[in-house]
PDB file of C-alpha atoms in Angstrom:
ATOM      1  CA  MET V 183      88.661  22.258 100.487  1.00 86.00           C
ATOM      2  CA  THR V 184      91.416  21.105 102.891  1.00 92.00           C
ATOM      3  CA  THR V 185      93.974  21.316 100.077  1.00 94.00           C
ATOM      4  CA  LEU V 186      92.961  24.896  99.360  1.00 94.00           C
ATOM      5  CA  ILE V 187      93.414  25.823 103.036  1.00 95.00           C
ATOM      6  CA  TRP V 188      96.897  24.252 103.062  1.00 96.00           C
ATOM      7  CA  ILE V 189      97.864  26.112  99.878  1.00 95.00           C
ATOM      8  CA  VAL V 190      96.635  29.429 101.293  1.00 94.00           C
ATOM      9  CA  ALA V 191      98.446  28.765 104.587  1.00 94.00           C
ATOM     10  CA  LEU V 192     101.647  27.935 102.717  1.00 95.00           C
ATOM     11  CA  LEU V 193     101.338  31.106 100.632  1.00 95.00           C
ATOM     12  CA  VAL V 194     100.821  33.167 103.780  1.00 96.00           C
ATOM     13  CA  VAL V 195     103.891  31.624 105.424  1.00 95.00           C
ATOM     14  CA  VAL V 196     105.995  32.279 102.299  1.00 94.00           C
ATOM     15  CA  ALA V 197     104.703  35.868 102.079  1.00 94.00           C
ATOM     16  CA  VAL V 198     105.530  36.506 105.742  1.00 95.00           C
ATOM     17  CA  TYR V 199     109.001  35.028 105.299  1.00 94.00           C
ATOM     18  CA  LEU V 200     109.684  37.132 102.194  1.00 94.00           C
ATOM     19  CA  SER V 201     108.377  40.221 103.951  1.00 94.00           C
ATOM     20  CA  TRP V 202     110.660  39.540 106.914  1.00 96.00           C
ATOM     21  CA  THR V 203     113.632  39.062 104.572  1.00 94.00           C
ATOM     22  CA  ALA V 204     112.827  42.290 102.720  1.00 94.00           C
ATOM     23  CA  GLY V 205     112.642  44.139 106.050  1.00 94.00           C
ATOM     24  CA  ARG V 206     115.983  42.684 107.097  1.00 95.00           C
ATOM     25  CA  LEU V 207     117.530  43.762 103.804  1.00 95.00           C
ATOM     26  CA  ASP V 208     116.082  47.242 104.236  1.00 95.00           C
ATOM     27  CA  ARG V 209     117.594  47.488 107.723  1.00 96.00           C
ATOM     28  CA  LEU V 210     120.961  46.370 106.346  1.00 96.00           C
ATOM     29  CA  HIS V 211     120.783  49.045 103.652  1.00 96.00           C
ATOM     30  CA  SER V 212     119.938  51.646 106.305  1.00 96.00           C
ATOM     31  CA  ARG V 213     122.892  50.458 108.394  1.00 97.00           C
ATOM     32  CA  LEU V 214     125.056  50.681 105.281  1.00 97.00           C
ATOM     33  CA  ASP V 215     123.932  54.258 104.615  1.00 97.00           C
ATOM     34  CA  ALA V 216     124.683  55.249 108.201  1.00 98.00           C
ATOM     35  CA  ALA V 217     128.098  53.588 108.081  1.00 98.00           C
ATOM     36  CA  ARG V 218     128.921  55.359 104.806  1.00 97.00           C
ATOM     37  CA  ALA V 219     127.905  58.706 106.283  1.00 98.00           C
ATOM     38  CA  ALA V 220     130.113  58.058 109.326  1.00 98.00           C
ATOM     39  CA  LEU V 221     133.022  57.068 107.083  1.00 98.00           C
ATOM     40  CA  ASP V 222     132.583  60.188 104.957  1.00 97.00           C
ATOM     41  CA  ALA V 223     132.518  62.334 108.097  1.00 98.00           C
ATOM     42  CA  GLN V 224     135.732  60.772 109.430  1.00 98.00           C
ATOM     43  CA  LEU V 225     137.501  61.120 106.080  1.00 98.00           C
ATOM     44  CA  LEU V 226     136.437  64.751 105.823  1.00 97.00           C
ATOM     45  CA  ARG V 227     137.569  65.396 109.391  1.00 97.00           C
ATOM     46  CA  ARG V 228     140.973  63.832 108.715  1.00 97.00           C
ATOM     47  CA  ALA V 229     141.461  65.845 105.523  1.00 97.00           C
ATOM     48  CA  SER V 230     140.333  69.070 107.213  1.00 97.00           C
ATOM     49  CA  VAL V 231     142.655  68.622 110.185  1.00 96.00           C
ATOM     50  CA  ALA V 232     145.566  67.739 107.884  1.00 96.00           C
ATOM     51  CA  GLN V 233     144.870  70.776 105.721  1.00 96.00           C
ATOM     52  CA  GLU V 234     144.618  73.007 108.783  1.00 94.00           C
ATOM     53  CA  LEU V 235     147.905  71.678 110.124  1.00 93.00           C
ATOM     54  CA  ALA V 236     149.568  72.170 106.745  1.00 94.00           C
ATOM     55  CA  THR V 237     148.591  75.847 106.688  1.00 94.00           C
ATOM     56  CA  ALA V 238     149.415  76.519 110.349  1.00 90.00           C
ATOM     57  CA  GLY V 239     153.103  77.140 109.650  1.00 87.00           C
ATOM     58  CA  VAL V 240     154.367  74.553 112.125  1.00 87.00           C
ATOM     59  CA  LEU V 241     155.719  72.162 109.470  1.00 89.00           C
ATOM     60  CA  ASP V 242     158.610  72.799 107.139  1.00 88.00           C
ATOM     61  CA  PRO V 243     157.516  74.245 103.756  1.00 92.00           C
ATOM     62  CA  ALA V 244     158.006  71.032 101.748  1.00 92.00           C
ATOM     63  CA  ALA V 245     156.027  68.937 104.239  1.00 92.00           C
ATOM     64  CA  SER V 246     153.326  71.598 104.383  1.00 93.00           C
ATOM     65  CA  MET V 247     152.975  71.598 100.596  1.00 96.00           C
ATOM     66  CA  VAL V 248     152.808  67.793 100.336  1.00 96.00           C
ATOM     67  CA  LEU V 249     150.264  67.537 103.134  1.00 96.00           C
ATOM     68  CA  TYR V 250     148.153  70.440 101.870  1.00 97.00           C
ATOM     69  CA  GLN V 251     147.969  69.103  98.312  1.00 98.00           C
ATOM     70  CA  ALA V 252     147.045  65.589  99.440  1.00 98.00           C
ATOM     71  CA  ALA V 253     144.399  66.872 101.883  1.00 97.00           C
ATOM     72  CA  HIS V 254     142.954  69.249  99.287  1.00 98.00           C
ATOM     73  CA  ALA V 255     142.807  66.457  96.690  1.00 97.00           C
ATOM     74  CA  ALA V 256     141.062  64.164  99.193  1.00 97.00           C
ATOM     75  CA  ARG V 257     138.460  66.804 100.007  1.00 96.00           C
ATOM     76  CA  GLN V 258     137.790  67.637  96.343  1.00 97.00           C
ATOM     77  CA  ALA V 259     137.877  64.102  94.908  1.00 96.00           C
ATOM     78  CA  GLU V 260     134.957  62.799  92.892  1.00 96.00           C
ATOM     79  CA  GLU V 261     133.363  59.585  94.151  1.00 93.00           C
ATOM     80  CA  GLU V 262     135.185  57.433  91.578  1.00 95.00           C
ATOM     81  CA  GLN V 263     138.581  58.791  92.662  1.00 97.00           C
ATOM     82  CA  ARG V 264     137.911  59.057  96.389  1.00 97.00           C
ATOM     83  CA  GLU V 265     139.640  55.833  97.458  1.00 97.00           C
ATOM     84  CA  VAL V 266     142.823  56.774  95.590  1.00 97.00           C
ATOM     85  CA  ALA V 267     142.825  60.333  96.945  1.00 97.00           C
ATOM     86  CA  GLU V 268     142.294  59.148 100.523  1.00 97.00           C
ATOM     87  CA  SER V 269     145.071  56.579 100.132  1.00 97.00           C
ATOM     88  CA  GLU V 270     147.382  59.324  98.887  1.00 97.00           C
ATOM     89  CA  LEU V 271     146.519  61.410 101.947  1.00 98.00           C
ATOM     90  CA  SER V 272     147.441  58.451 104.156  1.00 97.00           C
ATOM     91  CA  GLN V 273     150.755  58.131 102.329  1.00 97.00           C
ATOM     92  CA  ALA V 274     151.396  61.871 102.661  1.00 97.00           C
ATOM     93  CA  LEU V 275     150.689  61.732 106.395  1.00 96.00           C
ATOM     94  CA  ARG V 276     153.108  58.820 106.775  1.00 96.00           C
ATOM     95  CA  ALA V 277     155.740  60.689 104.738  1.00 95.00           C
ATOM     96  CA  VAL V 278     155.385  63.919 106.732  1.00 94.00           C
ATOM     97  CA  PHE V 279     155.278  62.175 110.096  1.00 93.00           C
ATOM     98  CA  ALA V 280     157.803  59.449 109.266  1.00 89.00           C
ATOM     99  CA  GLU V 281     159.971  60.492 112.181  1.00 82.00           C
ATOM    100  CA  SER V 282     159.030  61.342 115.727  1.00 83.00           C
ATOM    101  CA  GLY V 283     161.156  64.500 115.370  1.00 83.00           C
ATOM    102  CA  GLN V 284     158.513  66.054 113.129  1.00 87.00           C
ATOM    103  CA  VAL V 285     155.854  65.197 115.706  1.00 90.00           C
ATOM    104  CA  GLU V 286     157.925  66.853 118.438  1.00 90.00           C
ATOM    105  CA  ALA V 287     158.442  69.957 116.281  1.00 86.00           C
ATOM    106  CA  VAL V 288     154.689  70.300 115.827  1.00 89.00           C
ATOM    107  CA  ARG V 289     154.061  69.643 119.522  1.00 90.00           C
ATOM    108  CA  GLU V 290     156.467  72.445 120.560  1.00 91.00           C
ATOM    109  CA  ALA V 291     154.776  75.026 118.331  1.00 88.00           C
ATOM    110  CA  PRO V 292     152.044  77.220 119.880  1.00 89.00           C
ATOM    111  CA  GLY V 293     148.784  75.263 119.647  1.00 86.00           C
ATOM    112  CA  GLY V 294     150.678  72.290 118.292  1.00 86.00           C
ATOM    113  CA  GLU V 295     149.683  69.928 121.080  1.00 89.00           C
ATOM    114  CA  ALA V 296     145.975  70.442 120.368  1.00 91.00           C
ATOM    115  CA  ALA V 297     146.441  70.176 116.597  1.00 90.00           C
ATOM    116  CA  LEU V 298     148.474  67.012 116.974  1.00 91.00           C
ATOM    117  CA  GLY V 299     145.881  65.470 119.288  1.00 92.00           C
ATOM    118  CA  GLU V 300     143.099  66.264 116.840  1.00 94.00           C
ATOM    119  CA  LEU V 301     145.067  64.817 113.926  1.00 94.00           C
ATOM    120  CA  THR V 302     145.921  61.680 115.891  1.00 94.00           C
ATOM    121  CA  GLU V 303     142.256  61.115 116.768  1.00 95.00           C
ATOM    122  CA  ALA V 304     141.171  61.720 113.168  1.00 95.00           C
ATOM    123  CA  VAL V 305     143.800  59.320 111.836  1.00 95.00           C
ATOM    124  CA  ARG V 306     142.803  56.617 114.356  1.00 95.00           C
ATOM    125  CA  ARG V 307     139.080  56.862 113.633  1.00 97.00           C
ATOM    126  CA  VAL V 308     139.291  56.413 109.861  1.00 97.00           C
ATOM    127  CA  PRO V 309     140.229  52.696 109.963  1.00 97.00           C
ATOM    128  CA  MET V 310     137.448  51.993 112.449  1.00 97.00           C
ATOM    129  CA  ALA V 311     134.838  53.798 110.339  1.00 98.00           C
ATOM    130  CA  ARG V 312     136.048  51.994 107.222  1.00 98.00           C
ATOM    131  CA  ARG V 313     135.878  48.643 109.005  1.00 98.00           C
ATOM    132  CA  PHE V 314     132.280  49.308 110.151  1.00 98.00           C
ATOM    133  CA  HIS V 315     131.328  50.330 106.604  1.00 98.00           C
ATOM    134  CA  ASN V 316     132.926  47.295 105.015  1.00 98.00           C
ATOM    135  CA  ASP V 317     131.282  44.994 107.587  1.00 98.00           C
ATOM    136  CA  ALA V 318     127.884  46.449 106.658  1.00 97.00           C
ATOM    137  CA  VAL V 319     128.726  45.948 102.964  1.00 97.00           C
ATOM    138  CA  ARG V 320     129.683  42.322 103.635  1.00 97.00           C
ATOM    139  CA  ALA V 321     126.418  41.627 105.479  1.00 96.00           C
ATOM    140  CA  ALA V 322     124.269  43.254 102.785  1.00 96.00           C
ATOM    141  CA  ARG V 323     126.102  41.408 100.018  1.00 96.00           C
ATOM    142  CA  ALA V 324     125.689  38.077 101.783  1.00 96.00           C
ATOM    143  CA  LEU V 325     121.934  38.528 102.044  1.00 95.00           C
ATOM    144  CA  ARG V 326     121.614  39.855  98.494  1.00 94.00           C
ATOM    145  CA  ARG V 327     123.353  36.745  97.123  1.00 94.00           C
ATOM    146  CA  HIS V 328     120.548  34.470  98.331  1.00 94.00           C
ATOM    147  CA  ARG V 329     118.350  33.099  95.574  1.00 94.00           C
ATOM    148  CA  LYS V 330     115.129  34.213  97.215  1.00 93.00           C
ATOM    149  CA  VAL V 331     116.342  37.825  97.268  1.00 93.00           C
ATOM    150  CA  ARG V 332     117.314  37.705  93.596  1.00 92.00           C
ATOM    151  CA  TRP V 333     114.269  35.785  92.373  1.00 94.00           C
ATOM    152  CA  PHE V 334     111.729  37.969  94.152  1.00 93.00           C
ATOM    153  CA  ARG V 335     113.799  41.149  93.637  1.00 92.00           C
ATOM    154  CA  LEU V 336     113.633  42.009  97.318  1.00 91.00           C
ATOM    155  CA  ALA V 337     116.498  44.502  97.002  1.00 90.00           C
ATOM    156  CA  GLY V 338     114.424  46.634  94.652  1.00 88.00           C
ATOM    157  CA  HIS V 339     116.525  49.143  92.753  1.00 89.00           C
ATOM    158  CA  ALA V 340     119.117  49.670  95.486  1.00 89.00           C
ATOM    159  CA  PRO V 341     122.630  49.629  94.054  1.00 91.00           C
ATOM    160  CA  PHE V 342     124.847  46.685  94.916  1.00 92.00           C
ATOM    161  CA  PRO V 343     126.927  47.742  97.939  1.00 95.00           C
ATOM    162  CA  MET V 344     130.611  48.359  97.304  1.00 96.00           C
ATOM    163  CA  ALA V 345     133.353  48.203  99.906  1.00 96.00           C
ATOM    164  CA  PHE V 346     135.603  51.222 100.457  1.00 97.00           C
ATOM    165  CA  GLU V 347     139.166  50.049  99.938  1.00 97.00           C
ATOM    166  CA  MET V 348     141.976  52.422 100.788  1.00 97.00           C
ATOM    167  CA  ASP V 349     145.333  52.619 102.489  1.00 96.00           C
ATOM    168  CA  ASP V 350     144.420  53.776 105.993  1.00 94.00           C
ATOM    169  CA  GLU V 351     147.550  52.835 107.905  1.00 94.00           C
ATOM    170  CA  PRO V 352     148.328  55.664 110.336  1.00 93.00           C
ATOM    171  CA  PRO V 353     151.784  57.179 110.697  1.00 92.00           C
ATOM    172  CA  ALA V 354     153.723  55.200 113.277  1.00 88.00           C
ATOM    173  CA  ALA V 355     155.136  58.351 114.868  1.00 85.00           C
ATOM    174  CA  LEU V 356     151.614  59.650 115.582  1.00 83.00           C
ATOM    175  CA  THR V 357     150.241  56.435 117.017  1.00 79.00           C
ATOM    176  CA  ALA V 358     153.377  55.886 119.121  1.00 71.00           C
ATOM    177  CA  GLN V 359     152.757  59.192 120.873  1.00 59.00           C
ATOM    178  CA  VAL V 360     149.327  58.094 122.096  1.00 49.00           C
ATOM    179  CA  GLY V 361     150.326  54.545 123.170  1.00 45.00           C
TER     180      GLY V 361
END
């Protein structure tokens, strides 16, 4: 009878531990979903501000066209092409704002100071949001690699988390203005 009690106690301890691990994994997946939503919001904000600036008439026509096309492509990209489109928007922003003279030209235009401030904030927030997302992905992946999670299928049918890799380096002329 004592052996049976020990076996039941051991099974209860294992069940509690697995339940705790499943709850932890669920919280990590929730954190991952929230981080992805925040990243999507920041990427959309950056593309919207860039597109708005491109159509405002404060940039030269070639720069406006490059920026508008990259921002439009980033906003319309399918999930599989999103990282590439967002990287291209980053490259377009660096190309348009390669020199501080372009920043000054935008600043001197009516409403340019506000538009430039909004773009600078949007450009600075994207790397932070991506870092938070990728940290959540790293934590979820680490837990999902454990044998107990795989053997007992504690992750359920949740897809394996994927990091969001893109070129998110901001234009130096924009970040230099905030300093």
